Amino acid sequence: MDGRDAVSSASTAMEIIDRLSAGDPEKKKYYIRLFLDTLEPELVNLRAADVGSDQERIRSILHKLKSQVQTIGAADAHAMMSAHEQTIKSGGGISQSELDTTCDRLSTLIQNLQDLLK
Amino acid sequence: MSKHLKIALVDDDIPNTEILRDFLIRNGYSHVDKYHDGETFLDSLDRFDERAVVLDFDLSGGGEINGLEVLEALKERSPQTHVIFFSGQDSLEVAVESLKNGADDYIVKSNAAFALVKTSLDKVYDLQVLRSNEKRNQRISWSLALGWLVTLVGVAIFVAN
């Protein structure tokens, strides 16, 4: 993801959270914290997962995260997570590099949300 | 306008449940409970539960049982309860299974999903209003019939005397 995509993704998240919070600044902060409370620990869990033995755990985390990234407007991250979840469900596995790319995308999203709190 | 339909949201996704709850409250549904696992929700049920339930399939982040198991237990205890399945699983198999087990609707989580849940709840609310009006009309009809009967008996007694 280049810098322009990150800016665009951040503005989408901002617009969506603005809409969801009906313009209430306190509510907006509250929602962002709620998302961060889930996304941050799950990013740690994903980074710690072993693609050799933790595919089901990875699937479960991706399933949980995909709805949340979709709500904040990260369609690309949602598509990536859905595709990986489907691959694991159908008996395949995702590679270390695919997991790393997903973690990096999630990390950018978290950074965007943290920036919105400033 | 406040809508008198009680709602229970059962989903282990905490941010989305919180946002959906606020969204429904902003749209007139003032009584919205939330549960993050199926077990706690089932414990909260009573025999005459009137709540409409918005139920996720994958509840693994909160408890041991999934949405289909919650649906089955719920329909045994409270068959009249309306259930809207709200799931990240765009699986035909889960959708068919939930509808076969008595769910009223199946909504896949997406950007438009909150509005779809509200539309589905609006239908449940309209149905509830319709049923309540039917009951009221039935009561009025019975009262009128009883009134006529009393009048007729009165007239018959008067004529007999």
mmCIF file of C-alpha atoms in Angstrom:
data_model
loop_
_atom_site.group_PDB
_atom_site.id
_atom_site.type_symbol
_atom_site.label_atom_id
_atom_site.label_comp_id
_atom_site.label_asym_id
_atom_site.label_seq_id
_atom_site.Cartn_x
_atom_site.Cartn_y
_atom_site.Cartn_z
ATOM 1 C CA MET A 1 0.000 0.000 0.000
ATOM 2 C CA ASP A 2 1.494 3.378 -0.949
ATOM 3 C CA GLY A 3 1.121 6.658 0.966
ATOM 4 C CA ARG A 4 -1.797 7.831 -1.173
ATOM 5 C CA ASP A 5 -3.762 4.641 -0.422
ATOM 6 C CA ALA A 6 -3.086 5.059 3.289
ATOM 7 C CA VAL A 7 -4.389 8.650 3.200
ATOM 8 C CA SER A 8 -7.450 7.571 1.209
ATOM 9 C CA SER A 9 -8.105 4.690 3.587
ATOM 10 C CA ALA A 10 -7.758 6.996 6.601
ATOM 11 C CA SER A 11 -10.239 9.476 5.152
ATOM 12 C CA THR A 12 -12.687 6.648 4.419
ATOM 13 C CA ALA A 13 -12.428 5.409 7.995
ATOM 14 C CA MET A 14 -12.908 8.988 9.216
ATOM 15 C CA GLU A 15 -15.996 9.482 7.035
ATOM 16 C CA ILE A 16 -17.513 6.185 8.043
ATOM 17 C CA ILE A 17 -16.869 6.625 11.752
ATOM 18 C CA ASP A 18 -18.239 10.178 11.482
ATOM 19 C CA ARG A 19 -21.401 8.820 9.895
ATOM 20 C CA LEU A 20 -21.745 5.996 12.422
ATOM 21 C CA SER A 21 -21.283 8.348 15.344
ATOM 22 C CA ALA A 22 -23.789 10.819 13.836
ATOM 23 C CA GLY A 23 -21.201 13.593 14.175
ATOM 24 C CA ASP A 24 -20.806 13.217 17.948
ATOM 25 C CA PRO A 25 -17.047 13.736 18.608
ATOM 26 C CA GLU A 26 -17.068 11.807 21.911
ATOM 27 C CA LYS A 27 -18.898 8.906 20.335
ATOM 28 C CA LYS A 28 -16.427 8.943 17.464
ATOM 29 C CA LYS A 29 -13.492 8.601 19.862
ATOM 30 C CA TYR A 30 -15.340 5.890 21.755
ATOM 31 C CA TYR A 31 -15.898 3.857 18.565
ATOM 32 C CA ILE A 32 -12.287 4.256 17.477
ATOM 33 C CA ARG A 33 -11.099 3.005 20.884
ATOM 34 C CA LEU A 34 -13.472 0.040 20.650
ATOM 35 C CA PHE A 35 -11.995 -0.923 17.285
ATOM 36 C CA LEU A 36 -8.450 -0.431 18.556
ATOM 37 C CA ASP A 37 -9.196 -2.577 21.628
ATOM 38 C CA THR A 38 -9.946 -5.507 19.304
ATOM 39 C CA LEU A 39 -7.593 -4.872 16.403
ATOM 40 C CA GLU A 40 -4.405 -4.260 18.392
ATOM 41 C CA PRO A 41 -4.382 -7.511 20.420
ATOM 42 C CA GLU A 42 -5.485 -9.519 17.375
ATOM 43 C CA LEU A 43 -2.593 -8.079 15.361
ATOM 44 C CA VAL A 44 -0.247 -9.322 18.112
ATOM 45 C CA ASN A 45 -1.944 -12.750 17.940
ATOM 46 C CA LEU A 46 -1.641 -12.875 14.159
ATOM 47 C CA ARG A 47 2.036 -11.911 14.247
ATOM 48 C CA ALA A 48 2.651 -14.639 16.842
ATOM 49 C CA ALA A 49 0.770 -17.309 14.863
ATOM 50 C CA ASP A 50 2.703 -20.092 13.220
ATOM 51 C CA VAL A 51 1.547 -20.803 9.648
ATOM 52 C CA GLY A 52 2.746 -24.375 10.108
ATOM 53 C CA SER A 53 0.474 -25.262 13.001
ATOM 54 C CA ASP A 54 -1.985 -22.408 13.677
ATOM 55 C CA GLN A 55 -4.020 -22.195 10.456
ATOM 56 C CA GLU A 56 -7.370 -22.693 12.249
ATOM 57 C CA ARG A 57 -6.469 -20.041 14.807
ATOM 58 C CA ILE A 58 -5.467 -17.675 11.999
ATOM 59 C CA ARG A 59 -8.806 -18.374 10.255
ATOM 60 C CA SER A 60 -10.739 -17.624 13.410
ATOM 61 C CA ILE A 61 -8.902 -14.313 13.943
ATOM 62 C CA LEU A 62 -9.364 -13.297 10.304
ATOM 63 C CA HIS A 63 -13.070 -14.110 10.515
ATOM 64 C CA LYS A 64 -13.425 -11.869 13.545
ATOM 65 C CA LEU A 65 -11.391 -9.026 12.037
ATOM 66 C CA LYS A 66 -12.910 -8.967 8.576
ATOM 67 C CA SER A 67 -16.272 -7.554 9.734
ATOM 68 C CA GLN A 68 -14.527 -4.830 11.677
ATOM 69 C CA VAL A 69 -12.215 -3.726 8.867
ATOM 70 C CA GLN A 70 -15.234 -3.697 6.581
ATOM 71 C CA THR A 71 -17.156 -1.440 8.955
ATOM 72 C CA ILE A 72 -14.314 1.090 8.890
ATOM 73 C CA GLY A 73 -14.261 1.039 5.107
ATOM 74 C CA ALA A 74 -11.110 -0.981 4.405
ATOM 75 C CA ALA A 75 -12.560 -2.956 1.513
ATOM 76 C CA ASP A 76 -9.161 -4.219 0.353
ATOM 77 C CA ALA A 77 -8.283 -5.585 3.817
ATOM 78 C CA HIS A 78 -11.721 -7.184 4.039
ATOM 79 C CA ALA A 79 -11.267 -8.857 0.644
ATOM 80 C CA MET A 80 -7.782 -10.087 1.615
ATOM 81 C CA MET A 81 -8.981 -11.519 4.946
ATOM 82 C CA SER A 82 -12.065 -13.123 3.389
ATOM 83 C CA ALA A 83 -9.932 -14.783 0.702
ATOM 84 C CA HIS A 84 -7.468 -16.139 3.290
ATOM 85 C CA GLU A 85 -10.308 -17.351 5.508
ATOM 86 C CA GLN A 86 -11.863 -19.156 2.545
ATOM 87 C CA THR A 87 -8.523 -20.742 1.594
ATOM 88 C CA ILE A 88 -8.060 -22.139 5.106
ATOM 89 C CA LYS A 89 -11.693 -23.280 5.336
ATOM 90 C CA SER A 90 -11.398 -25.205 2.115
ATOM 91 C CA GLY A 91 -8.439 -27.129 3.487
ATOM 92 C CA GLY A 92 -5.573 -25.059 2.099
ATOM 93 C CA GLY A 93 -3.262 -22.890 4.131
ATOM 94 C CA ILE A 94 -1.881 -19.394 3.811
ATOM 95 C CA SER A 95 1.841 -18.758 3.508
ATOM 96 C CA GLN A 96 4.047 -16.735 5.848
ATOM 97 C CA SER A 97 4.330 -13.973 3.278
ATOM 98 C CA GLU A 98 0.525 -13.765 2.924
ATOM 99 C CA LEU A 99 0.212 -13.584 6.695
ATOM 100 C CA ASP A 100 2.890 -10.867 6.840
ATOM 101 C CA THR A 101 1.104 -8.808 4.161
ATOM 102 C CA THR A 102 -2.175 -9.105 6.098
ATOM 103 C CA CYS A 103 -0.462 -8.048 9.323
ATOM 104 C CA ASP A 104 1.161 -5.078 7.605
ATOM 105 C CA ARG A 105 -2.195 -3.950 6.186
ATOM 106 C CA LEU A 106 -3.800 -4.309 9.595
ATOM 107 C CA SER A 107 -0.951 -2.386 11.174
ATOM 108 C CA THR A 108 -1.527 0.518 8.728
ATOM 109 C CA LEU A 109 -5.227 0.501 9.573
ATOM 110 C CA ILE A 110 -4.461 0.631 13.283
ATOM 111 C CA GLN A 111 -2.073 3.519 12.680
ATOM 112 C CA ASN A 112 -4.815 5.355 10.753
ATOM 113 C CA LEU A 113 -7.249 4.873 13.621
ATOM 114 C CA GLN A 114 -4.675 6.035 16.177
ATOM 115 C CA ASP A 115 -4.089 9.156 14.048
ATOM 116 C CA LEU A 116 -7.815 9.889 14.115
ATOM 117 C CA LEU A 117 -7.668 10.028 17.908
ATOM 118 C CA LYS A 118 -5.028 12.783 17.909
ATOM 119 C CA MET B 1 -41.080 7.930 16.892
ATOM 120 C CA SER B 2 -40.247 5.326 19.515
ATOM 121 C CA LYS B 3 -40.959 1.754 18.441
ATOM 122 C CA HIS B 4 -42.061 -0.628 21.158
ATOM 123 C CA LEU B 5 -40.110 -3.646 20.002
ATOM 124 C CA LYS B 6 -37.531 -5.113 22.349
ATOM 125 C CA ILE B 7 -34.379 -6.337 20.637
ATOM 126 C CA ALA B 8 -31.497 -8.597 21.697
ATOM 127 C CA LEU B 9 -28.205 -8.460 19.795
ATOM 128 C CA VAL B 10 -26.095 -11.606 20.180
ATOM 129 C CA ASP B 11 -22.630 -11.155 18.655
ATOM 130 C CA ASP B 12 -19.058 -11.550 19.912
ATOM 131 C CA ASP B 13 -17.958 -8.615 17.737
ATOM 132 C CA ILE B 14 -17.950 -5.882 20.396
ATOM 133 C CA PRO B 15 -17.425 -2.700 18.292
ATOM 134 C CA ASN B 16 -19.945 -3.649 15.614
ATOM 135 C CA THR B 17 -22.542 -4.674 18.214
ATOM 136 C CA GLU B 18 -22.115 -1.372 20.028
ATOM 137 C CA ILE B 19 -22.434 0.605 16.787
ATOM 138 C CA LEU B 20 -25.459 -1.414 15.626
ATOM 139 C CA ARG B 21 -27.112 -0.846 19.011
ATOM 140 C CA ASP B 22 -26.591 2.931 18.772
ATOM 141 C CA PHE B 23 -27.815 2.885 15.166
ATOM 142 C CA LEU B 24 -31.038 1.088 16.131
ATOM 143 C CA ILE B 25 -31.617 3.410 19.093
ATOM 144 C CA ARG B 26 -31.174 6.434 16.781
ATOM 145 C CA ASN B 27 -33.792 4.844 14.524
ATOM 146 C CA GLY B 28 -36.455 4.590 17.191
ATOM 147 C CA TYR B 29 -35.757 1.244 18.898
ATOM 148 C CA SER B 30 -35.276 2.285 22.495
ATOM 149 C CA HIS B 31 -34.878 -1.137 24.122
ATOM 150 C CA VAL B 32 -31.804 -2.942 22.735
ATOM 151 C CA ASP B 33 -29.917 -5.500 24.866
ATOM 152 C CA LYS B 34 -26.553 -6.928 23.838
ATOM 153 C CA TYR B 35 -24.845 -10.241 24.588
ATOM 154 C CA HIS B 36 -21.404 -11.345 23.486
ATOM 155 C CA ASP B 37 -21.983 -15.086 23.814
ATOM 156 C CA GLY B 38 -24.862 -17.495 23.263
ATOM 157 C CA GLU B 39 -24.824 -18.962 26.763
ATOM 158 C CA THR B 40 -25.444 -15.639 28.543
ATOM 159 C CA PHE B 41 -28.202 -14.790 26.086
ATOM 160 C CA LEU B 42 -29.968 -18.151 26.595
ATOM 161 C CA ASP B 43 -29.725 -17.681 30.378
ATOM 162 C CA SER B 44 -31.539 -14.362 29.992
ATOM 163 C CA LEU B 45 -34.518 -15.908 28.173
ATOM 164 C CA ASP B 46 -37.897 -16.402 29.721
ATOM 165 C CA ARG B 47 -40.854 -18.367 28.380
ATOM 166 C CA PHE B 48 -42.703 -15.312 27.152
ATOM 167 C CA ASP B 49 -39.721 -13.509 25.714
ATOM 168 C CA GLU B 50 -40.984 -10.869 23.308
ATOM 169 C CA ARG B 51 -37.645 -9.708 22.045
ATOM 170 C CA ALA B 52 -36.625 -9.911 18.393
ATOM 171 C CA VAL B 53 -33.146 -11.419 18.210
ATOM 172 C CA VAL B 54 -30.314 -10.427 15.888
ATOM 173 C CA LEU B 55 -27.984 -13.409 16.026
ATOM 174 C CA ASP B 56 -24.448 -13.933 14.726
ATOM 175 C CA PHE B 57 -23.338 -17.389 13.567
ATOM 176 C CA ASP B 58 -19.703 -17.471 14.708
ATOM 177 C CA LEU B 59 -19.734 -16.711 18.438
ATOM 178 C CA SER B 60 -16.384 -18.374 19.112
ATOM 179 C CA GLY B 61 -14.886 -15.141 20.459
ATOM 180 C CA GLY B 62 -17.372 -15.190 23.330
ATOM 181 C CA GLY B 63 -18.467 -18.729 24.172
ATOM 182 C CA GLU B 64 -18.650 -22.367 23.195
ATOM 183 C CA ILE B 65 -21.841 -22.565 21.149
ATOM 184 C CA ASN B 66 -22.508 -21.146 17.686
ATOM 185 C CA GLY B 67 -25.499 -19.200 16.392
ATOM 186 C CA LEU B 68 -27.292 -22.261 14.979
ATOM 187 C CA GLU B 69 -27.129 -23.977 18.382
ATOM 188 C CA VAL B 70 -28.442 -20.804 20.025
ATOM 189 C CA LEU B 71 -31.264 -20.671 17.446
ATOM 190 C CA GLU B 72 -32.235 -24.285 18.136
ATOM 191 C CA ALA B 73 -32.310 -23.791 21.919
ATOM 192 C CA LEU B 74 -34.156 -20.492 21.533
ATOM 193 C CA LYS B 75 -36.884 -21.952 19.304
ATOM 194 C CA GLU B 76 -37.430 -24.797 21.793
ATOM 195 C CA ARG B 77 -37.944 -22.396 24.678
ATOM 196 C CA SER B 78 -39.586 -19.498 22.893
ATOM 197 C CA PRO B 79 -40.921 -20.532 19.443
ATOM 198 C CA GLN B 80 -42.671 -17.226 18.799
ATOM 199 C CA THR B 81 -39.434 -15.233 18.967
ATOM 200 C CA HIS B 82 -38.375 -13.584 15.702
ATOM 201 C CA VAL B 83 -34.746 -14.217 14.786
ATOM 202 C CA ILE B 84 -32.640 -12.385 12.226
ATOM 203 C CA PHE B 85 -29.402 -14.163 11.440
ATOM 204 C CA PHE B 86 -26.606 -11.622 10.996
ATOM 205 C CA SER B 87 -23.407 -13.276 9.969
ATOM 206 C CA GLY B 88 -20.030 -12.799 8.347
ATOM 207 C CA GLN B 89 -20.549 -16.248 6.808
ATOM 208 C CA ASP B 90 -21.779 -15.833 3.252
ATOM 209 C CA SER B 91 -22.353 -19.581 3.248
ATOM 210 C CA LEU B 92 -25.459 -20.923 1.577
ATOM 211 C CA GLU B 93 -25.369 -23.958 3.855
ATOM 212 C CA VAL B 94 -25.510 -21.868 7.051
ATOM 213 C CA ALA B 95 -28.194 -19.609 5.540
ATOM 214 C CA VAL B 96 -30.403 -22.568 4.576
ATOM 215 C CA GLU B 97 -29.847 -24.263 7.932
ATOM 216 C CA SER B 98 -30.773 -21.114 9.869
ATOM 217 C CA LEU B 99 -33.941 -20.524 7.827
ATOM 218 C CA LYS B 100 -34.913 -24.207 8.177
ATOM 219 C CA ASN B 101 -34.527 -23.851 11.934
ATOM 220 C CA GLY B 102 -36.898 -20.917 12.131
ATOM 221 C CA ALA B 103 -34.861 -17.780 11.439
ATOM 222 C CA ASP B 104 -36.949 -15.065 9.775
ATOM 223 C CA ASP B 105 -34.109 -13.540 7.776
ATOM 224 C CA TYR B 106 -30.420 -14.023 6.968
ATOM 225 C CA ILE B 107 -28.216 -10.973 6.489
ATOM 226 C CA VAL B 108 -24.546 -11.153 5.526
ATOM 227 C CA LYS B 109 -22.403 -8.527 7.242
ATOM 228 C CA SER B 110 -21.480 -5.799 4.762
ATOM 229 C CA ASN B 111 -21.317 -2.008 4.561
ATOM 230 C CA ALA B 112 -25.085 -1.830 4.071
ATOM 231 C CA ALA B 113 -25.817 -4.450 6.730
ATOM 232 C CA PHE B 114 -26.927 -2.141 9.575
ATOM 233 C CA ALA B 115 -29.631 -0.639 7.330
ATOM 234 C CA LEU B 116 -30.693 -4.145 6.242
ATOM 235 C CA VAL B 117 -30.997 -5.254 9.884
ATOM 236 C CA LYS B 118 -33.136 -2.193 10.600
ATOM 237 C CA THR B 119 -35.374 -2.934 7.590
ATOM 238 C CA SER B 120 -35.805 -6.510 8.765
ATOM 239 C CA LEU B 121 -36.626 -5.358 12.317
ATOM 240 C CA ASP B 122 -39.095 -2.814 10.880
ATOM 241 C CA LYS B 123 -40.946 -5.747 9.279
ATOM 242 C CA VAL B 124 -41.049 -7.596 12.619
ATOM 243 C CA TYR B 125 -42.291 -4.407 14.277
ATOM 244 C CA ASP B 126 -45.009 -3.896 11.613
ATOM 245 C CA LEU B 127 -46.115 -7.499 12.085
ATOM 246 C CA GLN B 128 -46.255 -7.001 15.842
ATOM 247 C CA VAL B 129 -48.366 -3.836 15.418
ATOM 248 C CA LEU B 130 -50.667 -5.679 12.999
ATOM 249 C CA ARG B 131 -51.149 -8.571 15.437
ATOM 250 C CA SER B 132 -51.753 -6.199 18.315
ATOM 251 C CA ASN B 133 -54.379 -4.318 16.216
ATOM 252 C CA GLU B 134 -56.018 -7.628 15.291
ATOM 253 C CA LYS B 135 -56.249 -8.595 18.972
ATOM 254 C CA ARG B 136 -57.715 -5.180 19.831
ATOM 255 C CA ASN B 137 -60.274 -5.424 17.009
ATOM 256 C CA GLN B 138 -61.166 -8.923 18.175
ATOM 257 C CA ARG B 139 -61.720 -7.598 21.714
ATOM 258 C CA ILE B 140 -63.905 -4.768 20.353
ATOM 259 C CA SER B 141 -65.951 -7.260 18.263
ATOM 260 C CA TRP B 142 -66.501 -9.470 21.315
ATOM 261 C CA SER B 143 -67.526 -6.457 23.415
ATOM 262 C CA LEU B 144 -69.996 -5.333 20.735
ATOM 263 C CA ALA B 145 -71.425 -8.857 20.418
ATOM 264 C CA LEU B 146 -71.761 -9.096 24.193
ATOM 265 C CA GLY B 147 -73.438 -5.646 24.263
ATOM 266 C CA TRP B 148 -75.974 -6.773 21.639
ATOM 267 C CA LEU B 149 -76.639 -10.000 23.535
ATOM 268 C CA VAL B 150 -77.259 -8.132 26.789
ATOM 269 C CA THR B 151 -79.585 -5.702 24.954
ATOM 270 C CA LEU B 152 -81.496 -8.563 23.309
ATOM 271 C CA VAL B 153 -81.908 -10.397 26.624
ATOM 272 C CA GLY B 154 -83.086 -7.128 28.205
ATOM 273 C CA VAL B 155 -85.625 -6.582 25.412
ATOM 274 C CA ALA B 156 -86.778 -10.237 25.649
ATOM 275 C CA ILE B 157 -87.313 -9.904 29.436
ATOM 276 C CA PHE B 158 -89.137 -6.599 28.912
ATOM 277 C CA VAL B 159 -91.438 -8.138 26.254
ATOM 278 C CA ALA B 160 -92.042 -11.241 28.399
ATOM 279 C CA ASN B 161 -93.124 -9.057 31.293
#
